[in-house]
XYZ file of N, CA and C in Angstrom:
540
model
N -46.564 54.355 -7.858
C -46.319 53.036 -8.318
C -44.988 52.480 -7.860
N -44.893 51.214 -8.018
C -43.678 50.501 -7.676
C -42.779 50.388 -8.900
N -41.495 50.277 -8.650
C -40.528 50.043 -9.719
C -40.032 48.605 -9.619
N -39.658 48.051 -10.772
C -39.223 46.668 -10.816
C -38.146 46.538 -11.876
N -37.201 45.652 -11.649
C -36.210 45.333 -12.656
C -36.450 43.878 -13.050
N -36.488 43.627 -14.352
C -36.739 42.278 -14.859
C -35.591 41.861 -15.768
N -35.276 40.585 -15.714
C -34.268 39.993 -16.588
C -34.935 38.824 -17.300
N -34.860 38.826 -18.602
C -35.509 37.788 -19.408
C -37.002 37.685 -19.093
N -37.624 38.830 -18.803
C -39.052 38.871 -18.543
C -39.461 38.437 -17.144
N -38.496 38.200 -16.261
C -38.796 37.766 -14.895
C -38.381 38.862 -13.932
N -39.324 39.275 -13.067
C -38.985 40.313 -12.087
C -37.984 39.743 -11.091
N -36.859 40.432 -10.952
C -35.801 39.968 -10.065
C -35.649 40.849 -8.835
N -36.186 42.041 -8.889
C -36.090 42.941 -7.742
C -36.993 44.131 -7.987
N -37.308 44.851 -6.928
C -38.137 46.030 -7.081
C -38.536 46.618 -5.748
N -39.442 47.577 -5.822
C -39.824 48.328 -4.632
C -41.166 47.919 -4.031
N -41.844 46.936 -4.619
C -43.100 46.501 -4.009
C -42.782 45.855 -2.663
N -43.710 45.899 -1.727
C -43.448 45.287 -0.415
C -43.049 43.818 -0.512
N -43.655 43.059 -1.411
C -43.309 41.646 -1.558
C -41.861 41.466 -1.982
N -41.440 42.219 -2.995
C -40.064 42.100 -3.473
C -39.067 42.591 -2.427
N -39.407 43.664 -1.748
C -38.487 44.198 -0.731
C -38.327 43.221 0.432
N -39.399 42.546 0.814
C -39.303 41.539 1.863
C -38.333 40.442 1.448
N -38.472 39.966 0.224
C -37.584 38.914 -0.283
C -36.134 39.382 -0.286
N -35.879 40.578 -0.793
C -34.525 41.111 -0.892
C -33.900 41.288 0.487
N -34.662 41.775 1.422
C -34.141 41.992 2.770
C -33.893 40.673 3.494
N -34.813 39.738 3.331
C -34.606 38.427 3.948
C -33.355 37.762 3.392
N -33.127 37.912 2.098
C -31.958 37.283 1.474
C -30.666 37.830 2.068
N -30.695 39.040 2.571
C -29.507 39.617 3.215
C -29.469 39.291 4.705
N -30.511 39.635 5.416
C -30.456 39.598 6.878
C -30.512 38.202 7.487
N -31.367 37.334 6.989
C -31.498 36.015 7.622
C -30.171 35.258 7.616
N -29.515 35.087 6.467
C -28.246 34.337 6.501
C -27.167 35.021 7.335
N -27.074 36.330 7.253
C -26.012 37.020 7.987
C -26.275 37.030 9.488
N -27.524 37.128 9.886
C -27.841 37.039 11.313
C -27.628 35.614 11.834
N -27.991 34.621 11.033
C -27.791 33.237 11.460
C -26.308 32.911 11.593
N -25.506 33.423 10.672
C -24.061 33.175 10.775
C -23.497 33.894 11.989
N -23.832 35.154 12.122
C -23.432 35.924 13.286
C -22.110 36.655 13.208
N -21.208 36.208 12.336
C -19.892 36.850 12.278
C -19.283 36.754 10.882
N -20.103 36.927 9.857
C -19.612 36.805 8.484
C -18.676 37.963 8.139
N -17.449 37.637 7.804
C -16.467 38.657 7.420
C -16.351 38.757 5.899
N -16.561 37.647 5.202
C -16.437 37.632 3.741
C -17.728 37.048 3.165
N -18.364 37.829 2.286
C -19.666 37.451 1.731
C -19.610 37.553 0.217
N -20.226 36.586 -0.443
C -20.403 36.617 -1.894
C -21.891 36.584 -2.188
N -22.337 37.502 -3.023
C -23.729 37.532 -3.470
C -23.766 37.228 -4.949
N -24.568 36.247 -5.350
C -24.774 35.903 -6.756
C -26.003 36.647 -7.232
N -25.832 37.585 -8.167
C -26.940 38.375 -8.696
C -27.113 39.668 -7.919
N -27.300 40.765 -8.623
C -27.371 42.082 -7.987
C -28.790 42.622 -7.871
N -29.622 42.407 -8.872
C -30.989 42.938 -8.840
C -31.010 44.445 -8.740
N -31.781 44.967 -7.808
C -31.899 46.418 -7.626
C -30.782 46.978 -6.756
N -30.078 46.102 -6.051
C -29.039 46.532 -5.127
C -29.484 46.517 -3.677
N -30.752 46.222 -3.414
C -31.235 46.272 -2.034
C -30.624 45.175 -1.158
N -30.486 43.967 -1.683
C -29.861 42.916 -0.886
C -28.441 43.321 -0.515
N -27.707 43.875 -1.464
C -26.340 44.323 -1.203
C -26.324 45.404 -0.131
N -27.179 46.402 -0.303
C -27.213 47.500 0.679
C -27.529 46.979 2.070
N -28.508 46.112 2.173
C -28.913 45.577 3.474
C -27.812 44.701 4.073
N -27.171 43.887 3.260
C -26.113 43.006 3.765
C -24.912 43.811 4.253
N -24.609 44.907 3.596
C -23.475 45.728 4.004
C -23.685 46.358 5.385
N -24.930 46.423 5.843
C -25.204 46.932 7.191
C -24.580 46.037 8.263
N -24.280 44.797 7.902
C -23.675 43.853 8.846
C -22.167 44.037 8.952
N -21.596 44.910 8.128
C -20.186 45.270 8.233
C -19.176 44.204 7.870
N -19.407 43.430 6.813
C -18.381 42.446 6.451
C -17.098 43.138 5.993
N -15.983 42.451 6.158
C -14.698 42.987 5.704
C -14.618 43.019 4.184
N -15.195 42.019 3.545
C -15.182 41.936 2.078
C -16.556 41.498 1.605
N -17.066 42.199 0.606
C -18.369 41.865 0.026
C -18.203 41.851 -1.481
N -18.461 40.698 -2.078
C -18.311 40.543 -3.517
C -19.663 40.228 -4.137
N -19.883 40.755 -5.340
C -21.093 40.487 -6.100
C -20.682 39.867 -7.424
N -21.257 38.713 -7.736
C -21.060 38.084 -9.040
C -22.312 38.354 -9.866
N -22.168 39.129 -10.916
C -23.309 39.522 -11.751
C -23.009 39.191 -13.205
N -23.899 38.479 -13.825
C -23.726 38.071 -15.213
C -23.855 39.236 -16.178
N -24.806 40.118 -15.915
C -25.180 41.146 -16.882
C -24.842 42.550 -16.362
N -23.836 43.218 -16.940
C -23.498 44.579 -16.493
C -24.664 45.558 -16.613
N -25.596 45.294 -17.532
C -26.755 46.173 -17.683
C -27.615 46.200 -16.427
N -27.648 45.092 -15.694
C -28.445 45.044 -14.462
C -27.944 46.104 -13.490
N -26.655 46.190 -13.319
C -26.108 47.172 -12.370
C -26.301 48.594 -12.877
N -26.131 48.793 -14.158
C -26.335 50.129 -14.712
C -27.791 50.570 -14.532
N -28.723 49.695 -14.840
C -30.144 50.038 -14.712
C -30.561 50.148 -13.251
N -29.952 49.351 -12.385
C -30.259 49.467 -10.949
C -29.883 50.853 -10.445
N -28.710 51.324 -10.839
C -28.297 52.672 -10.398
C -29.219 53.741 -10.975
N -29.710 53.506 -12.164
C -30.594 54.481 -12.822
C -31.976 54.513 -12.159
N -32.567 53.334 -11.927
C -33.952 53.265 -11.475
C -34.115 53.131 -9.969
N -33.028 52.779 -9.279
C -33.083 52.614 -7.830
C -31.941 53.388 -7.179
N -31.832 54.679 -7.452
C -30.683 55.423 -6.922
C -30.654 55.452 -5.392
N -31.799 55.322 -4.756
C -31.842 55.340 -3.295
C -31.188 54.088 -2.692
N -30.975 53.070 -3.517
C -30.344 51.847 -3.039
C -28.853 51.799 -3.365
N -28.388 52.792 -4.107
C -26.978 52.809 -4.500
C -26.099 52.884 -3.263
N -25.096 52.083 -3.258
C -24.170 52.036 -2.143
C -22.792 51.703 -2.680
N -21.830 51.772 -1.828
C -20.479 51.367 -2.203
C -19.991 50.401 -1.128
N -18.785 49.915 -1.296
C -18.240 49.007 -0.303
C -18.245 47.565 -0.742
N -18.438 47.330 -2.032
C -18.416 45.975 -2.556
C -17.616 45.946 -3.848
N -17.183 44.748 -4.199
C -16.450 44.531 -5.448
C -17.305 43.648 -6.339
N -17.354 43.980 -7.629
C -18.183 43.237 -8.571
C -17.320 42.409 -9.509
N -17.751 41.171 -9.728
C -17.161 40.291 -10.729
C -18.225 40.064 -11.793
N -17.963 40.527 -13.010
C -18.921 40.329 -14.091
C -18.623 39.021 -14.811
N -19.655 38.258 -15.031
C -19.531 36.987 -15.726
C -20.411 35.950 -15.059
N -20.320 34.750 -15.547
C -21.108 33.641 -15.042
C -20.660 33.326 -13.609
N -21.567 33.424 -12.667
C -21.240 33.188 -11.251
C -20.715 31.778 -11.032
N -21.195 30.822 -11.802
C -20.709 29.453 -11.643
C -19.214 29.385 -11.899
N -18.763 30.061 -12.953
C -17.334 30.068 -13.263
C -16.553 30.882 -12.240
N -17.124 31.989 -11.792
C -16.473 32.817 -10.775
C -16.205 31.984 -9.530
N -17.198 31.239 -9.095
C -17.068 30.431 -7.881
C -16.152 29.236 -8.126
N -16.329 28.578 -9.260
C -15.535 27.381 -9.562
C -14.050 27.685 -9.663
N -13.691 28.825 -10.250
C -12.281 29.125 -10.507
C -11.626 29.997 -9.438
N -12.402 30.535 -8.545
C -11.857 31.422 -7.524
C -11.123 30.643 -6.438
N -10.156 31.277 -5.828
C -9.503 30.715 -4.649
C -10.031 31.380 -3.385
N -10.895 32.372 -3.563
C -11.444 33.074 -2.404
C -12.352 32.147 -1.614
N -12.402 32.381 -0.305
C -13.278 31.618 0.571
C -14.215 32.607 1.260
N -15.413 32.145 1.568
C -16.447 33.011 2.106
C -17.079 32.394 3.344
N -17.569 33.266 4.190
C -18.361 32.820 5.338
C -19.798 32.546 4.921
N -20.304 33.387 4.021
C -21.679 33.242 3.537
C -21.695 33.503 2.032
N -22.409 32.643 1.314
C -22.681 32.863 -0.108
C -24.184 32.993 -0.251
N -24.607 34.127 -0.794
C -26.025 34.390 -1.050
C -26.287 34.061 -2.517
N -26.846 32.911 -2.772
C -27.148 32.489 -4.143
C -28.484 33.130 -4.521
N -28.433 34.435 -4.749
C -29.639 35.231 -5.003
C -29.958 35.163 -6.493
N -30.187 33.949 -6.966
C -30.358 33.716 -8.396
C -31.803 33.925 -8.822
N -32.006 33.853 -10.111
C -33.348 34.063 -10.644
C -34.074 32.730 -10.782
N -35.267 32.813 -11.254
C -36.171 31.686 -11.393
C -35.488 30.509 -12.102
N -35.492 29.311 -11.517
C -34.750 28.192 -12.097
C -35.264 27.731 -13.453
N -36.455 28.130 -13.853
C -36.970 27.735 -15.163
C -36.445 28.588 -16.302
N -35.749 29.666 -15.985
C -35.222 30.568 -17.004
C -33.920 29.994 -17.550
N -33.711 30.140 -18.823
C -32.528 29.616 -19.491
C -31.257 29.997 -18.735
N -30.473 29.011 -18.385
C -29.210 29.241 -17.700
C -29.331 29.329 -16.187
N -30.429 29.874 -15.703
C -30.574 30.042 -14.253
C -30.685 28.722 -13.514
N -31.225 27.714 -14.170
C -31.377 26.423 -13.492
C -30.027 25.858 -13.073
N -28.965 26.236 -13.781
C -27.628 25.743 -13.427
C -27.154 26.282 -12.077
N -27.752 27.385 -11.617
C -27.409 27.920 -10.297
C -28.058 27.109 -9.173
N -28.875 26.127 -9.545
C -29.485 25.209 -8.592
C -28.946 23.792 -8.774
N -27.917 23.633 -9.593
C -27.369 22.305 -9.896
C -26.463 21.821 -8.768
N -26.321 20.508 -8.676
C -25.438 19.925 -7.659
C -24.000 20.383 -7.866
N -23.554 20.484 -9.112
C -22.182 20.936 -9.373
C -21.952 22.337 -8.822
N -22.869 23.254 -9.110
C -22.724 24.626 -8.615
C -22.765 24.662 -7.091
N -23.699 23.944 -6.514
C -23.817 23.948 -5.055
C -22.585 23.343 -4.396
N -22.023 22.280 -4.978
C -20.783 21.708 -4.437
C -19.634 22.713 -4.546
N -19.572 23.439 -5.669
C -18.535 24.465 -5.813
C -18.701 25.555 -4.764
N -19.942 25.931 -4.485
C -20.193 26.906 -3.406
C -19.708 26.349 -2.080
N -20.075 25.111 -1.777
C -19.658 24.479 -0.520
C -18.133 24.475 -0.395
N -17.446 24.237 -1.511
C -15.981 24.187 -1.502
C -15.344 25.559 -1.282
N -16.092 26.625 -1.423
C -15.579 27.981 -1.214
C -15.893 28.503 0.180
N -16.519 27.683 1.008
C -16.919 28.132 2.343
C -15.807 27.948 3.364
N -15.714 28.923 4.250
C -14.874 28.793 5.437
C -15.568 27.808 6.380
N -14.816 27.217 7.319
C -15.473 26.370 8.327
C -16.591 27.160 9.032
N -17.738 26.528 9.160
C -18.881 27.190 9.791
C -19.670 28.076 8.846
N -19.220 28.177 7.593
C -19.925 29.007 6.614
C -21.098 28.269 6.004
N -21.936 29.027 5.315
C -23.059 28.384 4.648
C -23.546 29.180 3.449
N -24.395 28.515 2.683
C -24.971 29.076 1.461
C -26.461 29.260 1.685
N -26.967 30.371 1.203
C -28.400 30.659 1.218
C -28.834 30.811 -0.233
N -30.031 30.363 -0.542
C -30.532 30.567 -1.900
C -31.989 30.963 -1.865
N -32.365 31.760 -2.831
C -33.773 32.090 -3.042
C -34.359 30.983 -3.895
N -35.526 30.512 -3.532
C -36.183 29.450 -4.289
C -37.664 29.755 -4.396
N -38.172 29.887 -5.626
C -39.613 30.120 -5.774
C -40.382 28.843 -5.470
N -41.437 28.969 -4.699
C -42.216 27.789 -4.332
C -43.380 27.531 -5.294
N -43.479 28.351 -6.343
C -44.533 28.111 -7.322
C -44.037 27.295 -8.512
N -42.938 26.598 -8.344
C -42.454 25.685 -9.384
C -43.435 24.527 -9.520
N -43.428 23.851 -10.660
C -44.202 22.601 -10.724
C -43.718 21.665 -9.610
N -44.613 20.931 -8.979
C -44.236 20.112 -7.818
C -43.013 19.225 -8.049
N -42.916 18.564 -9.189
C -41.766 17.692 -9.442
C -40.474 18.500 -9.529
N -40.531 19.676 -10.129
C -39.337 20.528 -10.220
C -38.903 20.990 -8.833
N -39.862 21.370 -7.998
C -39.546 21.788 -6.638
C -38.898 20.630 -5.867
N -39.435 19.422 -6.024
C -38.849 18.256 -5.362
C -37.411 18.024 -5.818
N -37.160 18.176 -7.120
C -35.813 17.955 -7.650
C -34.841 18.988 -7.082
N -35.246 20.255 -7.071
C -34.365 21.305 -6.545
C -34.082 21.061 -5.064
N -35.104 20.758 -4.290
C -34.910 20.507 -2.859
C -34.049 19.264 -2.616
N -34.275 18.200 -3.388
C -33.472 16.984 -3.231
C -32.010 17.252 -3.598
N -31.791 18.050 -4.636
C -30.426 18.403 -5.033
C -29.765 19.202 -3.926
N -30.477 20.169 -3.401
C -29.940 21.003 -2.319
C -29.549 20.138 -1.124
N -30.458 19.277 -0.689
C -30.224 18.428 0.482
C -29.071 17.453 0.235
N -28.885 17.026 -1.019
C -27.777 16.106 -1.305
C -26.427 16.778 -1.088
N -26.364 18.093 -1.253
C -25.117 18.837 -1.068
C -25.029 19.430 0.339
N -26.155 19.887 0.847
C -26.210 20.511 2.176
C -27.239 19.762 3.028
N -26.857 18.607 3.577
C -27.850 17.794 4.302
C -28.401 18.456 5.564
N -27.656 19.384 6.157
C -28.158 20.082 7.342
C -28.685 21.443 6.902
N -29.885 21.456 6.380
C -30.480 22.670 5.820
C -31.797 22.991 6.494
N -32.210 24.225 6.348
C -33.549 24.616 6.777
C -34.195 25.401 5.646
N -35.498 25.396 5.627
C -36.290 26.037 4.581
C -37.122 27.118 5.257
N -36.978 28.355 4.808
C -37.678 29.482 5.414
C -38.703 30.015 4.426
N -39.924 30.191 4.878
C -40.985 30.705 4.027
C -41.666 31.857 4.742
N -41.473 33.089 4.237
C -42.125 34.236 4.889
C -43.634 34.176 4.647
N -44.377 34.494 5.666
C -45.840 34.470 5.530
C -46.416 35.871 5.411
N -45.542 36.892 5.340
C -46.047 38.249 5.296
C -46.140 38.799 3.874
N -45.868 37.966 2.865
C -45.965 38.458 1.497
C -46.351 37.311 0.573
N -46.824 37.684 -0.600
C -47.257 36.702 -1.572
C -46.173 36.396 -2.606
N -45.029 37.056 -2.511
C -43.973 36.853 -3.489
C -43.520 35.414 -3.495
N -43.361 34.875 -4.681
C -42.939 33.484 -4.799
C -41.525 33.277 -4.327
């Protein structure tokens, strides 16, 4: 069987092929597109696979903003094969971490959870996205996971908000898995 980690009843990471595809894409696509990311921030830890995969690109600094310390503890317990080192963790609300930080990043992986979950929708807000943009080095960019099974109006709102902050954006949809 597959293993999965869920937060507030929503699967956020795991070992099924669909989840692993999502986790790997969240690491490799943005870092390959950037090409020379030295400083990376990941919002949300999940099982640790995105972190492990992103560290393969050899950034000088890799930071993880994780709201719930239990996520990291359970990830190490249930996904020991994904355990890695080489990153620094900031526990707390990622929005506040980004808003109050003076650090700048080449890539921010907004690997947040489903926007319909309490609090998570704020990680798709214009304020949060503008704060992310303000933490970017020249030529840097933000990547976010977005479920496409949202109600159509909600999906339109999230996409319109994203485009209002990042007008030069692209939308990537893997066709090799059914994961939302």
